[in-house]
Short mmCIF file of C-alpha atoms and ligand atoms in Angstrom, two decimals:
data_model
loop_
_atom_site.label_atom_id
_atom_site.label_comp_id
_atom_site.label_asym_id
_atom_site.label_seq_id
_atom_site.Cartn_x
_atom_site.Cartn_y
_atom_site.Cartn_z
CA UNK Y 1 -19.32 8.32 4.64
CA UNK Y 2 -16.19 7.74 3.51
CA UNK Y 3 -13.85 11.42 2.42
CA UNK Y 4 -12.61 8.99 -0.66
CA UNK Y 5 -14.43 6.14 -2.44
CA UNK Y 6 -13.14 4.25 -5.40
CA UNK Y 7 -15.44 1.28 -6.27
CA UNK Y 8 -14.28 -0.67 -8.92
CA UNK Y 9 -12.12 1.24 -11.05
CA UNK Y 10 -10.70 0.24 -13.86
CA UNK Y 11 -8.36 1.75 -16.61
CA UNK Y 12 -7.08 0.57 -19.68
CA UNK Y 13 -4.38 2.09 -21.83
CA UNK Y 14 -5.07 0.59 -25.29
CA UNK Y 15 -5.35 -3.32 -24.63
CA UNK Y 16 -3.02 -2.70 -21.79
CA UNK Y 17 -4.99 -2.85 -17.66
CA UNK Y 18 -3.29 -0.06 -15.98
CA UNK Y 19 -6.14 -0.33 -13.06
CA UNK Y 20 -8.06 -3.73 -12.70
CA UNK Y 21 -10.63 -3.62 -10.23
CA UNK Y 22 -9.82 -0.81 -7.45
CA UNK Y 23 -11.81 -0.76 -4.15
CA UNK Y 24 -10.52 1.66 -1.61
CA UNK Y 25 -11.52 3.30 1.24
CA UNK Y 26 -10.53 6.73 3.15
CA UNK Y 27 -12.15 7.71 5.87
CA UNK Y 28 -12.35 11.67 6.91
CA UNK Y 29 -8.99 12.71 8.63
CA UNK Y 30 -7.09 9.30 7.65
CA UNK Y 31 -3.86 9.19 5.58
CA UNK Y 32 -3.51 6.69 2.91
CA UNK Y 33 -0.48 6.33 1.27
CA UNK Y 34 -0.46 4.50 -1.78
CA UNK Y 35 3.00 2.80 -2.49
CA UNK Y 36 4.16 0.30 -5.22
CA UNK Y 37 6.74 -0.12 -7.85
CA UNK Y 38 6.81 1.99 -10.95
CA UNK Y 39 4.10 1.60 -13.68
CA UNK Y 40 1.82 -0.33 -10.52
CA UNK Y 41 -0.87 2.01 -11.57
CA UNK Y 42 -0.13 4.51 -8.75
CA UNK Y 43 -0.05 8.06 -10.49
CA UNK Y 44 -3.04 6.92 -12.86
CA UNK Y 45 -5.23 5.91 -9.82
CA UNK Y 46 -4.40 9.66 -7.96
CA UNK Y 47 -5.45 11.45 -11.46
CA UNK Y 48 -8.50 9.39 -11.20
CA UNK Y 49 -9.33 9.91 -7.82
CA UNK Y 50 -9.12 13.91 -9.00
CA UNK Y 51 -10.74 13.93 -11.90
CA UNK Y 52 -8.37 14.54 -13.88
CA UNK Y 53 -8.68 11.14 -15.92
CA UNK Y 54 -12.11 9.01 -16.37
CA UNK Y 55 -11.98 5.93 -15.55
CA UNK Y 56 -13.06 2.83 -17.98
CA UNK Y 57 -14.96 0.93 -15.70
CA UNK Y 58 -16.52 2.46 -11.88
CA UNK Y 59 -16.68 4.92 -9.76
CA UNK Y 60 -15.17 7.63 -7.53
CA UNK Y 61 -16.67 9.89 -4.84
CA UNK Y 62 -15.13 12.29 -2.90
CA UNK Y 63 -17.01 13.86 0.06
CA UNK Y 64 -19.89 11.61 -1.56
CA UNK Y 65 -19.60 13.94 -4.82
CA UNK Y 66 -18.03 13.42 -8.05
CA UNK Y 67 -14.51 14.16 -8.53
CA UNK Y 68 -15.40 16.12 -11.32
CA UNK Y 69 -17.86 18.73 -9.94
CA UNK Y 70 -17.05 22.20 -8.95
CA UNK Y 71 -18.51 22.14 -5.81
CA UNK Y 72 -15.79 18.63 -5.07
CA UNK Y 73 -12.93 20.31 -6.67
CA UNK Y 74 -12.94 23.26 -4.17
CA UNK Y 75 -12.75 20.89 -1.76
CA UNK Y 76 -9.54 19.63 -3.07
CA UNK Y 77 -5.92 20.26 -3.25
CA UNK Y 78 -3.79 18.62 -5.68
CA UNK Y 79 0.12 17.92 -6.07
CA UNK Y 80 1.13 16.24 -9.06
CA UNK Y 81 4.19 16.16 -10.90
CA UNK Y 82 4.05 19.69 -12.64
CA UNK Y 83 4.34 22.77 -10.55
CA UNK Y 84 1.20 24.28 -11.81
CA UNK Y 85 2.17 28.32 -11.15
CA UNK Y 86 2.74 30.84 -14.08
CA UNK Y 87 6.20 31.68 -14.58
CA UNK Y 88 6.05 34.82 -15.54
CA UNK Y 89 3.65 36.44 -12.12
CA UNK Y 90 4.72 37.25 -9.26
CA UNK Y 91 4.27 34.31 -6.16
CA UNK Y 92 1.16 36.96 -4.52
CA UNK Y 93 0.35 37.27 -7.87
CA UNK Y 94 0.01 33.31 -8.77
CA UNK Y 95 -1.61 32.53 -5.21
CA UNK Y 96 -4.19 35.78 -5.86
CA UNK Y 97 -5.06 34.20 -8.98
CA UNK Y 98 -5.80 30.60 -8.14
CA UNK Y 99 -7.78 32.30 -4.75
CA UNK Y 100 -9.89 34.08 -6.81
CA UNK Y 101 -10.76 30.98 -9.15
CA UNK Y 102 -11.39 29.19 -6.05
CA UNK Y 103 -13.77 32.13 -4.99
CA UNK Y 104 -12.77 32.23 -2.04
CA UNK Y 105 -13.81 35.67 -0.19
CA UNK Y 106 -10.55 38.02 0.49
CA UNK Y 107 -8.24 36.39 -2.27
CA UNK Y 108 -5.29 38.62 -1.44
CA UNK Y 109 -5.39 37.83 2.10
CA UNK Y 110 -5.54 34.33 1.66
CA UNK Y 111 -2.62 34.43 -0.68
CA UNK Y 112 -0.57 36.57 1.64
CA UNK Y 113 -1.37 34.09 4.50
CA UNK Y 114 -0.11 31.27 2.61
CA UNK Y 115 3.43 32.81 1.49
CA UNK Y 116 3.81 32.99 5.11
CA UNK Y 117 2.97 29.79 5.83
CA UNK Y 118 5.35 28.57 3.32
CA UNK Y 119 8.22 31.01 3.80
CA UNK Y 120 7.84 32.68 0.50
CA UNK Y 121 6.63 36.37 2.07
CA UNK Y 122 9.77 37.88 1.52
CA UNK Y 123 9.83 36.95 -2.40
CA UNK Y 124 6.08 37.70 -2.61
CA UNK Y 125 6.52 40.45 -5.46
CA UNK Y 126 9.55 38.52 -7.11
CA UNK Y 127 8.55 36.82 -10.54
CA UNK Y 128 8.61 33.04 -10.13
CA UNK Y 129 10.56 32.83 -13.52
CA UNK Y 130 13.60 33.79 -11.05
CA UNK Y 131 12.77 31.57 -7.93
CA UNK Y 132 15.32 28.43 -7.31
CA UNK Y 133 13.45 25.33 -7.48
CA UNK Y 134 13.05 24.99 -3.88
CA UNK Y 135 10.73 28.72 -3.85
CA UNK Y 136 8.89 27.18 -7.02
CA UNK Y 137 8.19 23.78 -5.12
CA UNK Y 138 7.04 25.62 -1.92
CA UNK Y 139 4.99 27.82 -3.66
CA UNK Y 140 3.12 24.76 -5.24
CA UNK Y 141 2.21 23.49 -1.94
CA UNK Y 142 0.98 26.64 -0.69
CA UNK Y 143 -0.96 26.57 -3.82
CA UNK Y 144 -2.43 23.40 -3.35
CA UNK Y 145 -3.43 24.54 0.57
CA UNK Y 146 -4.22 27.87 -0.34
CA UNK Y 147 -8.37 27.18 -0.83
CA UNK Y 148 -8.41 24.87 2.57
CA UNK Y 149 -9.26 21.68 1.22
CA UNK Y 150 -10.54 19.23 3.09
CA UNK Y 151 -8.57 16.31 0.91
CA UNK Y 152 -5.47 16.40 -0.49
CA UNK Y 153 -4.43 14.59 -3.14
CA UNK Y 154 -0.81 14.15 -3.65
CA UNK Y 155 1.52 12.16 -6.38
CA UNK Y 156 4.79 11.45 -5.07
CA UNK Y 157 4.96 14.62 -2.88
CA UNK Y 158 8.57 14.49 -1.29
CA UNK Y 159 10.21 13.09 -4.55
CA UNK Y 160 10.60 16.94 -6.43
CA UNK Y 161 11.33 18.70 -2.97
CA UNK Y 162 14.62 20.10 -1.40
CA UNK Y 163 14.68 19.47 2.31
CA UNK Y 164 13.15 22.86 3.59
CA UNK Y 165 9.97 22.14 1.33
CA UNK Y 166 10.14 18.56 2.67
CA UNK Y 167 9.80 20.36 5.93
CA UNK Y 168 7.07 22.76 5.26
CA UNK Y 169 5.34 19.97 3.57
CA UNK Y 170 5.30 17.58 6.85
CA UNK Y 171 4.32 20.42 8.78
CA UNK Y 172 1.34 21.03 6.82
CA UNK Y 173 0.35 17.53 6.30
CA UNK Y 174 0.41 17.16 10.13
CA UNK Y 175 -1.40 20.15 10.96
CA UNK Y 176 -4.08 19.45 8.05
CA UNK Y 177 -4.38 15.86 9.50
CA UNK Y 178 -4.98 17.52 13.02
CA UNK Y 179 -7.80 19.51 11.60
CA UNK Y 180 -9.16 16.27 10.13
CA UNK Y 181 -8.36 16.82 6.43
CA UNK Y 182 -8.13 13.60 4.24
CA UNK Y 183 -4.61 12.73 2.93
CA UNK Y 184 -4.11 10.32 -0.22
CA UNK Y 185 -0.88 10.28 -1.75
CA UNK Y 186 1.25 7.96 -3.77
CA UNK Y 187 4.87 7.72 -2.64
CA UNK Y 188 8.39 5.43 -3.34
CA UNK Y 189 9.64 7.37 -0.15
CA UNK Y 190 8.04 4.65 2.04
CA UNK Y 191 9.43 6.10 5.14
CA UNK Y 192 8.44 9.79 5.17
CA UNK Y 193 4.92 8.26 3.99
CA UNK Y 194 4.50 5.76 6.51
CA UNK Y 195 5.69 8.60 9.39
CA UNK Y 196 2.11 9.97 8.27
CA UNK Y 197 -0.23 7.50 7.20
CA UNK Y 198 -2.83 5.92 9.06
CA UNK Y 199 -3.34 3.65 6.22
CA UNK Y 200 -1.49 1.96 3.47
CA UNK Y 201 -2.51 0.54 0.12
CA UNK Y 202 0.22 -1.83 -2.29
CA UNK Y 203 -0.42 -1.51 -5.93
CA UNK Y 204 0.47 -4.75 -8.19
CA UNK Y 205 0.55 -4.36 -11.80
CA UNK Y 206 -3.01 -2.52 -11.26
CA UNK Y 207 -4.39 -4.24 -8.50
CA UNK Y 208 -4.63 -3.82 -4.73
CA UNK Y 209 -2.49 -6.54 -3.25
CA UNK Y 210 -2.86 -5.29 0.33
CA UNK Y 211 -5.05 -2.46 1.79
CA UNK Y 212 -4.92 -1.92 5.81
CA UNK Y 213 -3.85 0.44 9.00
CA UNK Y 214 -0.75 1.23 8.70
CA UNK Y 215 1.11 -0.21 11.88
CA UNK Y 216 3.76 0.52 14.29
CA UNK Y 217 6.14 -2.59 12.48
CA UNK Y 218 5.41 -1.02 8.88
CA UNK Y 219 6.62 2.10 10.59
CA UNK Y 220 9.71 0.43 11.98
CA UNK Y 221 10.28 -1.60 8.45
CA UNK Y 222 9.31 0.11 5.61
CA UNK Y 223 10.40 -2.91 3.31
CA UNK Y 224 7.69 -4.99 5.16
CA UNK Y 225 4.57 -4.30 2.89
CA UNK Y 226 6.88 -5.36 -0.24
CA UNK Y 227 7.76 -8.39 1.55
CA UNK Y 228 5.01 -9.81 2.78
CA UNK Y 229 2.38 -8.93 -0.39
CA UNK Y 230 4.81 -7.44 -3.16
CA UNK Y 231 5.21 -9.89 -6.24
CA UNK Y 232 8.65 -10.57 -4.77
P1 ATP R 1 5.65 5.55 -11.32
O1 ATP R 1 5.96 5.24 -9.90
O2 ATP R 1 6.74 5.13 -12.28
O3 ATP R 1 5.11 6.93 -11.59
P2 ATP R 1 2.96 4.54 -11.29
O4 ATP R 1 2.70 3.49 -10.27
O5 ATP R 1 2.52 5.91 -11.00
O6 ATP R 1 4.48 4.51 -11.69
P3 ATP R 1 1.46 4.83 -13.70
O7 ATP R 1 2.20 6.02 -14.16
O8 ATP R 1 0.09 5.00 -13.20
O9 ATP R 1 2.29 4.03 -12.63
O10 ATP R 1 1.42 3.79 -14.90
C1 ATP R 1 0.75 2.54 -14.83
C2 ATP R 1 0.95 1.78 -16.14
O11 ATP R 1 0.21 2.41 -17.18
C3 ATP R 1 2.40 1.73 -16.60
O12 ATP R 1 2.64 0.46 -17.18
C4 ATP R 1 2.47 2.81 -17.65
O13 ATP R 1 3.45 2.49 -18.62
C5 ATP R 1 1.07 2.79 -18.24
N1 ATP R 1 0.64 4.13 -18.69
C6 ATP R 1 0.51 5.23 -17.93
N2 ATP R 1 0.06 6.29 -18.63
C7 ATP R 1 -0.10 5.84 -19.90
C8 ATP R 1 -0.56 6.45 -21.13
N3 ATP R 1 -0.93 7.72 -21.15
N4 ATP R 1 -0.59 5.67 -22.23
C9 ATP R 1 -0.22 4.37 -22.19
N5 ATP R 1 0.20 3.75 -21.07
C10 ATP R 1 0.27 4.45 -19.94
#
């Protein structure tokens, strides 16, 4: 079974195809980064894929459920462009909060485990109204781990972050791929993406123009993909 299905998705804004016909595959512990130029459809696909949008036309499954079910959503972690934390609580406070929505059994612990993780445990009581962007941008991605997902589901991950998060974020995304979580994200950075993926889908004006392993000369080339099956 695949970790993430999309069967024939489309999307239309209006008249306008954002998605025409989307058929991809993740297995369970593979990367896929999704790259292509802006408005290919990427960030519309991802808020598909989590349920955040319906599509017009097709499916998704995610760990064979529907995106949209509770029991699917615990099972996934989410970075999009917003930061998704309350200003005005404290970082244990935010990550106690989304823990406990998530049900998970010792919320506080959990939370506390996860400033660590992301070197915020030292600002744990501060209010995140007061954090530099960097502390915000960590604490969403300890947010988005927090409930152990086994997918993650990330739009344009590295573009927001300052180089520490950047780090913490790699770290993570390694580890998590270690432990055999599912990785789909969208990206323009082509070359921290490809450093990770095992796989790598090209968006065309809302169409897959190339889905496949990612290889050792994509690695080495980043501009390669665009090359060879970009619309020039
Ligand atoms: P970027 O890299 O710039 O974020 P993207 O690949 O994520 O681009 P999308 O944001 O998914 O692309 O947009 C795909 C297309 O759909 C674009 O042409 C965009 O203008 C259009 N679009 C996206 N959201 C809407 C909306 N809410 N209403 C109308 N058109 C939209």
């Amino acid at each position: 079974m695949s970790a993430v299905a999309v069967d024939g998705v489309w999307k239309y804004y209006g008249d306008f195809p954002a998605l025409r016909d989307i058929r991809l595959e993740a297995p369970p512990g593979s990367c896929l980064a999704l790259i292509g130029r802006n408005g290919a459809g990427k960030t519309t696909l991802l808020r598909i894929i989590a349920g955040f949008s319906r599509p017009g036309k097709g499916q998704v499954r995610i760990l064979g459920g529907s995106p949209r079910e509770t029991a699917t959503r615990r099972n996934v972690g989410f970075i999009g462009h917003g930061i998704a934390v309350y200003d005005e609580l404290s970082a244990l406070e935010n990550l106690t909060l989304y823990a406990k929505l998530y049900g998970l059994e010792n919320p506080r612990q959990a939370a506390l485990e996860w400033l660590e993780h992301t070197g915020l445990e030292r600002v744990k009581d501060g209010l995140v109204r007061e954090f530099s962007r960097g502390m915000r941008q960590r604490l969403a991605v300890a947010r988005a781990f927090l409930h152990n997902p086994s997918v993650l589901l990330l739009d344009e991950p590295f573009t927001a972050l300052d180089d520490r998060a950047i780090a913490v974020l790699q770290r993570l995304l390694r580890e998590g791929l270690g432990h055999g979580k599912t990785i789909v994200m969208s990206t323009h950075q082509l070359r921290e993406a490809l450093e990770l993926a095992s796989h790598v889908a090209l968006l065309n004006r809302g169409q897959v123009a190339f889905h496949g392993p990612c290889t050792p000369e994509m690695v080495a080339d980043p501009g390669l993909v665009y090359a060879r099956y970009g619309e020039g």
